[in-house]
Structure formats: structure tokens, C-alpha cells
Short mmCIF file of N, CA and C in Angstrom, two decimals:
data_model
loop_
_atom_site.label_atom_id
_atom_site.label_comp_id
_atom_site.label_asym_id
_atom_site.label_seq_id
_atom_site.Cartn_x
_atom_site.Cartn_y
_atom_site.Cartn_z
N MET A 24 66.77 101.46 -117.69
CA MET A 24 67.60 102.61 -117.38
C MET A 24 66.77 103.57 -116.53
N PRO A 25 67.29 104.00 -115.37
CA PRO A 25 66.53 104.93 -114.52
C PRO A 25 66.43 106.31 -115.17
N ALA A 26 65.34 106.98 -114.86
CA ALA A 26 65.12 108.33 -115.39
C ALA A 26 66.05 109.32 -114.72
N ILE A 27 66.39 110.37 -115.44
CA ILE A 27 67.17 111.46 -114.86
C ILE A 27 66.24 112.22 -113.92
N PRO A 28 66.65 112.49 -112.70
CA PRO A 28 65.78 113.21 -111.76
C PRO A 28 65.37 114.58 -112.30
N SER A 29 64.14 114.96 -112.03
CA SER A 29 63.65 116.24 -112.52
C SER A 29 64.44 117.41 -111.92
N ALA A 30 64.98 117.24 -110.72
CA ALA A 30 65.81 118.30 -110.14
C ALA A 30 67.05 118.56 -111.01
N ALA A 31 67.64 117.51 -111.55
CA ALA A 31 68.79 117.68 -112.43
C ALA A 31 68.38 118.33 -113.75
N LEU A 32 67.21 117.97 -114.25
CA LEU A 32 66.73 118.54 -115.50
C LEU A 32 66.37 120.02 -115.36
N THR A 33 65.71 120.38 -114.27
CA THR A 33 65.37 121.80 -114.07
C THR A 33 66.64 122.62 -113.85
N THR A 34 67.60 122.04 -113.16
CA THR A 34 68.88 122.73 -112.95
C THR A 34 69.59 122.96 -114.28
N ALA A 35 69.64 121.92 -115.10
CA ALA A 35 70.27 122.06 -116.42
C ALA A 35 69.54 123.08 -117.28
N GLY A 36 68.22 123.11 -117.18
CA GLY A 36 67.44 124.05 -117.99
C GLY A 36 67.65 125.50 -117.60
N LEU A 37 67.60 125.77 -116.30
CA LEU A 37 67.76 127.16 -115.85
C LEU A 37 69.19 127.67 -116.03
N ILE A 38 70.15 126.89 -115.58
CA ILE A 38 71.55 127.31 -115.71
C ILE A 38 72.00 127.23 -117.17
N GLY A 39 71.64 126.15 -117.84
CA GLY A 39 72.03 125.99 -119.24
C GLY A 39 71.40 127.03 -120.14
N GLY A 40 70.11 127.30 -119.93
CA GLY A 40 69.43 128.30 -120.75
C GLY A 40 70.07 129.67 -120.59
N TYR A 41 70.35 130.05 -119.34
CA TYR A 41 71.00 131.34 -119.10
C TYR A 41 72.40 131.35 -119.72
N SER A 42 73.15 130.28 -119.51
CA SER A 42 74.51 130.22 -120.04
C SER A 42 74.55 130.33 -121.56
N VAL A 43 73.65 129.61 -122.21
CA VAL A 43 73.61 129.65 -123.68
C VAL A 43 73.23 131.05 -124.16
N ALA A 44 72.21 131.64 -123.55
CA ALA A 44 71.78 132.99 -123.95
C ALA A 44 72.91 134.00 -123.76
N ARG A 45 73.60 133.89 -122.63
CA ARG A 45 74.68 134.83 -122.34
C ARG A 45 75.88 134.62 -123.26
N ALA A 46 76.26 133.36 -123.47
CA ALA A 46 77.45 133.07 -124.28
C ALA A 46 77.25 133.40 -125.76
N THR A 47 76.04 133.18 -126.26
CA THR A 47 75.80 133.39 -127.69
C THR A 47 75.18 134.74 -128.00
N GLY A 48 74.60 135.39 -126.98
CA GLY A 48 73.87 136.62 -127.23
C GLY A 48 72.52 136.36 -127.88
N ASN A 49 72.14 135.10 -127.96
CA ASN A 49 70.91 134.69 -128.63
C ASN A 49 69.91 134.22 -127.57
N ARG A 50 69.04 135.14 -127.14
CA ARG A 50 68.07 134.80 -126.08
C ARG A 50 67.09 133.71 -126.50
N PRO A 51 66.62 133.71 -127.77
CA PRO A 51 65.72 132.60 -128.16
C PRO A 51 66.38 131.23 -128.07
N LEU A 52 67.67 131.16 -128.36
CA LEU A 52 68.38 129.89 -128.24
C LEU A 52 68.44 129.45 -126.78
N GLY A 53 68.70 130.39 -125.88
CA GLY A 53 68.67 130.09 -124.45
C GLY A 53 67.28 129.64 -124.03
N GLY A 54 66.26 130.28 -124.59
CA GLY A 54 64.89 129.88 -124.30
C GLY A 54 64.58 128.48 -124.78
N ALA A 55 65.16 128.10 -125.91
CA ALA A 55 64.96 126.75 -126.43
C ALA A 55 65.58 125.71 -125.49
N VAL A 56 66.74 126.02 -124.95
CA VAL A 56 67.37 125.14 -123.97
C VAL A 56 66.48 125.03 -122.73
N LEU A 57 66.02 126.16 -122.24
CA LEU A 57 65.13 126.20 -121.08
C LEU A 57 63.89 125.36 -121.34
N ALA A 58 63.26 125.53 -122.49
CA ALA A 58 62.04 124.80 -122.82
C ALA A 58 62.29 123.30 -122.98
N GLY A 59 63.37 122.93 -123.61
CA GLY A 59 63.67 121.51 -123.81
C GLY A 59 63.87 120.78 -122.50
N PHE A 60 64.65 121.36 -121.61
CA PHE A 60 64.86 120.71 -120.31
C PHE A 60 63.59 120.77 -119.46
N GLY A 61 62.81 121.83 -119.61
CA GLY A 61 61.55 121.91 -118.90
C GLY A 61 60.59 120.81 -119.34
N ALA A 62 60.53 120.55 -120.63
CA ALA A 62 59.68 119.48 -121.15
C ALA A 62 60.14 118.11 -120.63
N ALA A 63 61.44 117.91 -120.60
CA ALA A 63 61.97 116.64 -120.08
C ALA A 63 61.66 116.48 -118.60
N ALA A 64 61.79 117.56 -117.83
CA ALA A 64 61.46 117.51 -116.41
C ALA A 64 59.98 117.23 -116.20
N PHE A 65 59.13 117.84 -117.03
CA PHE A 65 57.69 117.59 -116.95
C PHE A 65 57.41 116.10 -117.13
N GLU A 66 57.97 115.52 -118.17
CA GLU A 66 57.70 114.10 -118.47
C GLU A 66 58.24 113.18 -117.38
N THR A 67 59.43 113.47 -116.89
CA THR A 67 60.00 112.66 -115.80
C THR A 67 59.11 112.73 -114.57
N THR A 68 58.66 113.92 -114.23
CA THR A 68 57.80 114.09 -113.05
C THR A 68 56.45 113.45 -113.27
N ARG A 69 55.90 113.57 -114.47
CA ARG A 69 54.60 112.96 -114.77
C ARG A 69 54.67 111.45 -114.57
N ARG A 70 55.74 110.86 -115.05
CA ARG A 70 55.88 109.40 -114.92
C ARG A 70 56.08 108.94 -113.49
N SER A 71 56.81 109.71 -112.70
CA SER A 71 57.13 109.27 -111.34
C SER A 71 56.11 109.72 -110.30
N SER A 72 55.47 110.88 -110.52
CA SER A 72 54.62 111.45 -109.47
C SER A 72 53.23 111.86 -109.93
N GLY A 73 52.95 111.77 -111.23
CA GLY A 73 51.63 112.08 -111.72
C GLY A 73 51.53 113.43 -112.41
N LEU A 74 50.42 113.59 -113.12
CA LEU A 74 50.21 114.78 -113.93
C LEU A 74 50.11 116.05 -113.09
N GLY A 75 49.39 116.00 -112.00
CA GLY A 75 49.23 117.20 -111.16
C GLY A 75 50.55 117.72 -110.64
N THR A 76 51.39 116.81 -110.18
CA THR A 76 52.71 117.21 -109.68
C THR A 76 53.56 117.77 -110.80
N ALA A 77 53.47 117.16 -111.98
CA ALA A 77 54.24 117.66 -113.13
C ALA A 77 53.81 119.07 -113.51
N ILE A 78 52.51 119.32 -113.48
CA ILE A 78 52.01 120.66 -113.81
C ILE A 78 52.49 121.66 -112.75
N ALA A 79 52.41 121.27 -111.48
CA ALA A 79 52.85 122.17 -110.41
C ALA A 79 54.34 122.48 -110.52
N LEU A 80 55.16 121.46 -110.76
CA LEU A 80 56.60 121.69 -110.89
C LEU A 80 56.91 122.57 -112.10
N THR A 81 56.18 122.39 -113.18
CA THR A 81 56.38 123.23 -114.36
C THR A 81 56.04 124.68 -114.03
N GLY A 82 55.00 124.88 -113.24
CA GLY A 82 54.65 126.24 -112.79
C GLY A 82 55.76 126.87 -111.98
N VAL A 83 56.35 126.08 -111.09
CA VAL A 83 57.48 126.58 -110.29
C VAL A 83 58.66 126.92 -111.20
N TYR A 84 58.93 126.07 -112.16
CA TYR A 84 60.04 126.27 -113.11
C TYR A 84 59.86 127.57 -113.90
N VAL A 85 58.67 127.78 -114.43
CA VAL A 85 58.39 128.98 -115.21
C VAL A 85 58.43 130.22 -114.31
N ALA A 86 57.87 130.10 -113.11
CA ALA A 86 57.91 131.23 -112.17
C ALA A 86 59.34 131.57 -111.78
N ALA A 87 60.18 130.54 -111.60
CA ALA A 87 61.58 130.78 -111.26
C ALA A 87 62.29 131.54 -112.37
N PHE A 88 62.03 131.13 -113.60
CA PHE A 88 62.60 131.84 -114.74
C PHE A 88 62.16 133.31 -114.73
N GLY A 89 60.88 133.54 -114.53
CA GLY A 89 60.37 134.91 -114.49
C GLY A 89 60.93 135.71 -113.34
N LEU A 90 61.02 135.10 -112.17
CA LEU A 90 61.52 135.78 -110.98
C LEU A 90 63.01 136.11 -111.09
N SER A 91 63.75 135.32 -111.84
CA SER A 91 65.19 135.57 -111.95
C SER A 91 65.48 136.93 -112.57
N HIS A 92 64.61 137.43 -113.42
CA HIS A 92 64.87 138.69 -114.10
C HIS A 92 64.83 139.90 -113.15
N PRO A 93 63.76 140.11 -112.40
CA PRO A 93 63.79 141.24 -111.46
C PRO A 93 64.79 141.02 -110.32
N LEU A 94 64.98 139.78 -109.93
CA LEU A 94 65.95 139.48 -108.88
C LEU A 94 67.37 139.82 -109.33
N ALA A 95 67.65 139.61 -110.61
CA ALA A 95 68.98 139.91 -111.15
C ALA A 95 69.32 141.39 -111.02
N ARG A 96 68.33 142.26 -111.11
CA ARG A 96 68.58 143.69 -110.95
C ARG A 96 69.00 144.04 -109.52
N LYS A 97 68.62 143.22 -108.58
CA LYS A 97 68.94 143.47 -107.17
C LYS A 97 70.23 142.78 -106.71
N VAL A 98 70.46 141.54 -107.17
CA VAL A 98 71.60 140.77 -106.64
C VAL A 98 72.63 140.38 -107.71
N GLY A 99 72.32 140.64 -108.97
CA GLY A 99 73.21 140.23 -110.05
C GLY A 99 72.67 139.00 -110.77
N SER A 100 73.11 138.82 -111.99
CA SER A 100 72.57 137.76 -112.83
C SER A 100 72.84 136.36 -112.31
N TRP A 101 74.11 136.05 -112.06
CA TRP A 101 74.42 134.69 -111.63
C TRP A 101 73.83 134.36 -110.26
N PRO A 102 73.92 135.25 -109.27
CA PRO A 102 73.27 134.92 -107.99
C PRO A 102 71.76 134.69 -108.15
N ALA A 103 71.11 135.45 -109.01
CA ALA A 103 69.67 135.28 -109.23
C ALA A 103 69.38 133.92 -109.87
N VAL A 104 70.13 133.59 -110.90
CA VAL A 104 69.92 132.30 -111.58
C VAL A 104 70.20 131.14 -110.63
N LEU A 105 71.28 131.23 -109.91
CA LEU A 105 71.62 130.14 -108.98
C LEU A 105 70.60 130.03 -107.85
N GLY A 106 70.11 131.14 -107.37
CA GLY A 106 69.11 131.12 -106.29
C GLY A 106 67.80 130.48 -106.72
N VAL A 107 67.27 130.91 -107.87
CA VAL A 107 66.00 130.32 -108.32
C VAL A 107 66.19 128.87 -108.74
N THR A 108 67.38 128.54 -109.22
CA THR A 108 67.66 127.15 -109.58
C THR A 108 67.67 126.26 -108.35
N ALA A 109 68.32 126.71 -107.29
CA ALA A 109 68.35 125.92 -106.05
C ALA A 109 66.94 125.73 -105.49
N ALA A 110 66.15 126.78 -105.52
CA ALA A 110 64.77 126.67 -105.02
C ALA A 110 63.96 125.70 -105.86
N THR A 111 64.10 125.77 -107.17
CA THR A 111 63.36 124.88 -108.06
C THR A 111 63.79 123.43 -107.87
N ALA A 112 65.08 123.19 -107.75
CA ALA A 112 65.56 121.83 -107.52
C ALA A 112 65.05 121.28 -106.20
N ALA A 113 65.00 122.12 -105.18
CA ALA A 113 64.48 121.68 -103.88
C ALA A 113 63.01 121.28 -103.99
N VAL A 114 62.24 122.08 -104.71
CA VAL A 114 60.82 121.74 -104.91
C VAL A 114 60.70 120.41 -105.67
N ALA A 115 61.55 120.21 -106.67
CA ALA A 115 61.52 118.97 -107.44
C ALA A 115 61.80 117.77 -106.54
N VAL A 116 62.77 117.88 -105.68
CA VAL A 116 63.12 116.78 -104.78
C VAL A 116 61.98 116.51 -103.81
N VAL A 117 61.46 117.56 -103.20
CA VAL A 117 60.38 117.40 -102.22
C VAL A 117 59.11 116.87 -102.86
N SER A 118 58.87 117.24 -104.12
CA SER A 118 57.61 116.86 -104.76
C SER A 118 57.63 115.46 -105.36
N GLY A 119 58.69 114.73 -105.15
CA GLY A 119 58.61 113.34 -105.55
C GLY A 119 59.71 112.78 -106.39
N ASP A 120 60.80 113.52 -106.59
CA ASP A 120 61.93 112.90 -107.31
C ASP A 120 62.34 111.65 -106.54
N ARG A 121 62.42 110.58 -107.25
CA ARG A 121 62.88 109.35 -106.60
C ARG A 121 63.48 108.44 -107.66
N SER A 122 64.32 107.58 -107.21
CA SER A 122 65.00 106.66 -108.11
C SER A 122 64.06 105.49 -108.42
N ASP A 123 64.06 105.05 -109.66
CA ASP A 123 63.24 103.90 -110.06
C ASP A 123 64.03 102.59 -109.96
N THR A 124 65.14 102.62 -109.25
CA THR A 124 65.95 101.41 -109.14
C THR A 124 65.52 100.55 -107.99
#
């Protein structure tokens, strides 16, 4: 079975984490979603592109999460989340997402 691309996992983590936190009012639960998908993206990237790339992509993922907060004050919550998600997914694709088929 081919691995789920890390771009899809980071997208699910950033959008899903925000959605869960917003819908439930429970920020730690949203953080758990973010962390779970981040861990899955790390492992997928480690297997396909190596440890260094996985660490770098995780750094981008965490930075995107952090950047979304001040950005949200300027452009709104959803535009901020979608913007950092698109950038993170692009980095994931460029850094080695590939199909194992």
C-alpha cells in the first residue's frame, strides 16, 4: 500500500487542527490533531526522503502553525490557515513527496 503523501498529511493537520479547535472550543484537542498528523507526515517523509528532510519539513510545519496566529490578526483566521497550509504543502511536494508505486 503506498504511503499517504506528506503534503496531504500536513494539510490535514493544519486545517483539521484548526477546525477541531474552532468547532469544539478545545484548543488542546486541536493541538492533538495537529501533532498526530505532524508525526505521520514526519514518518512518511523520513521513509521517502530521509531524516534530514523530515526534520526540515517538521520545522516548516511548526513554523507555519506559529505564523498563522499573527497572520490571522491581519488577514483573518481562515485565510491565514489556508495560506500557511498551501505553503507547507508546496514545501512538502518540493522536498520529495513521491509515490512509491
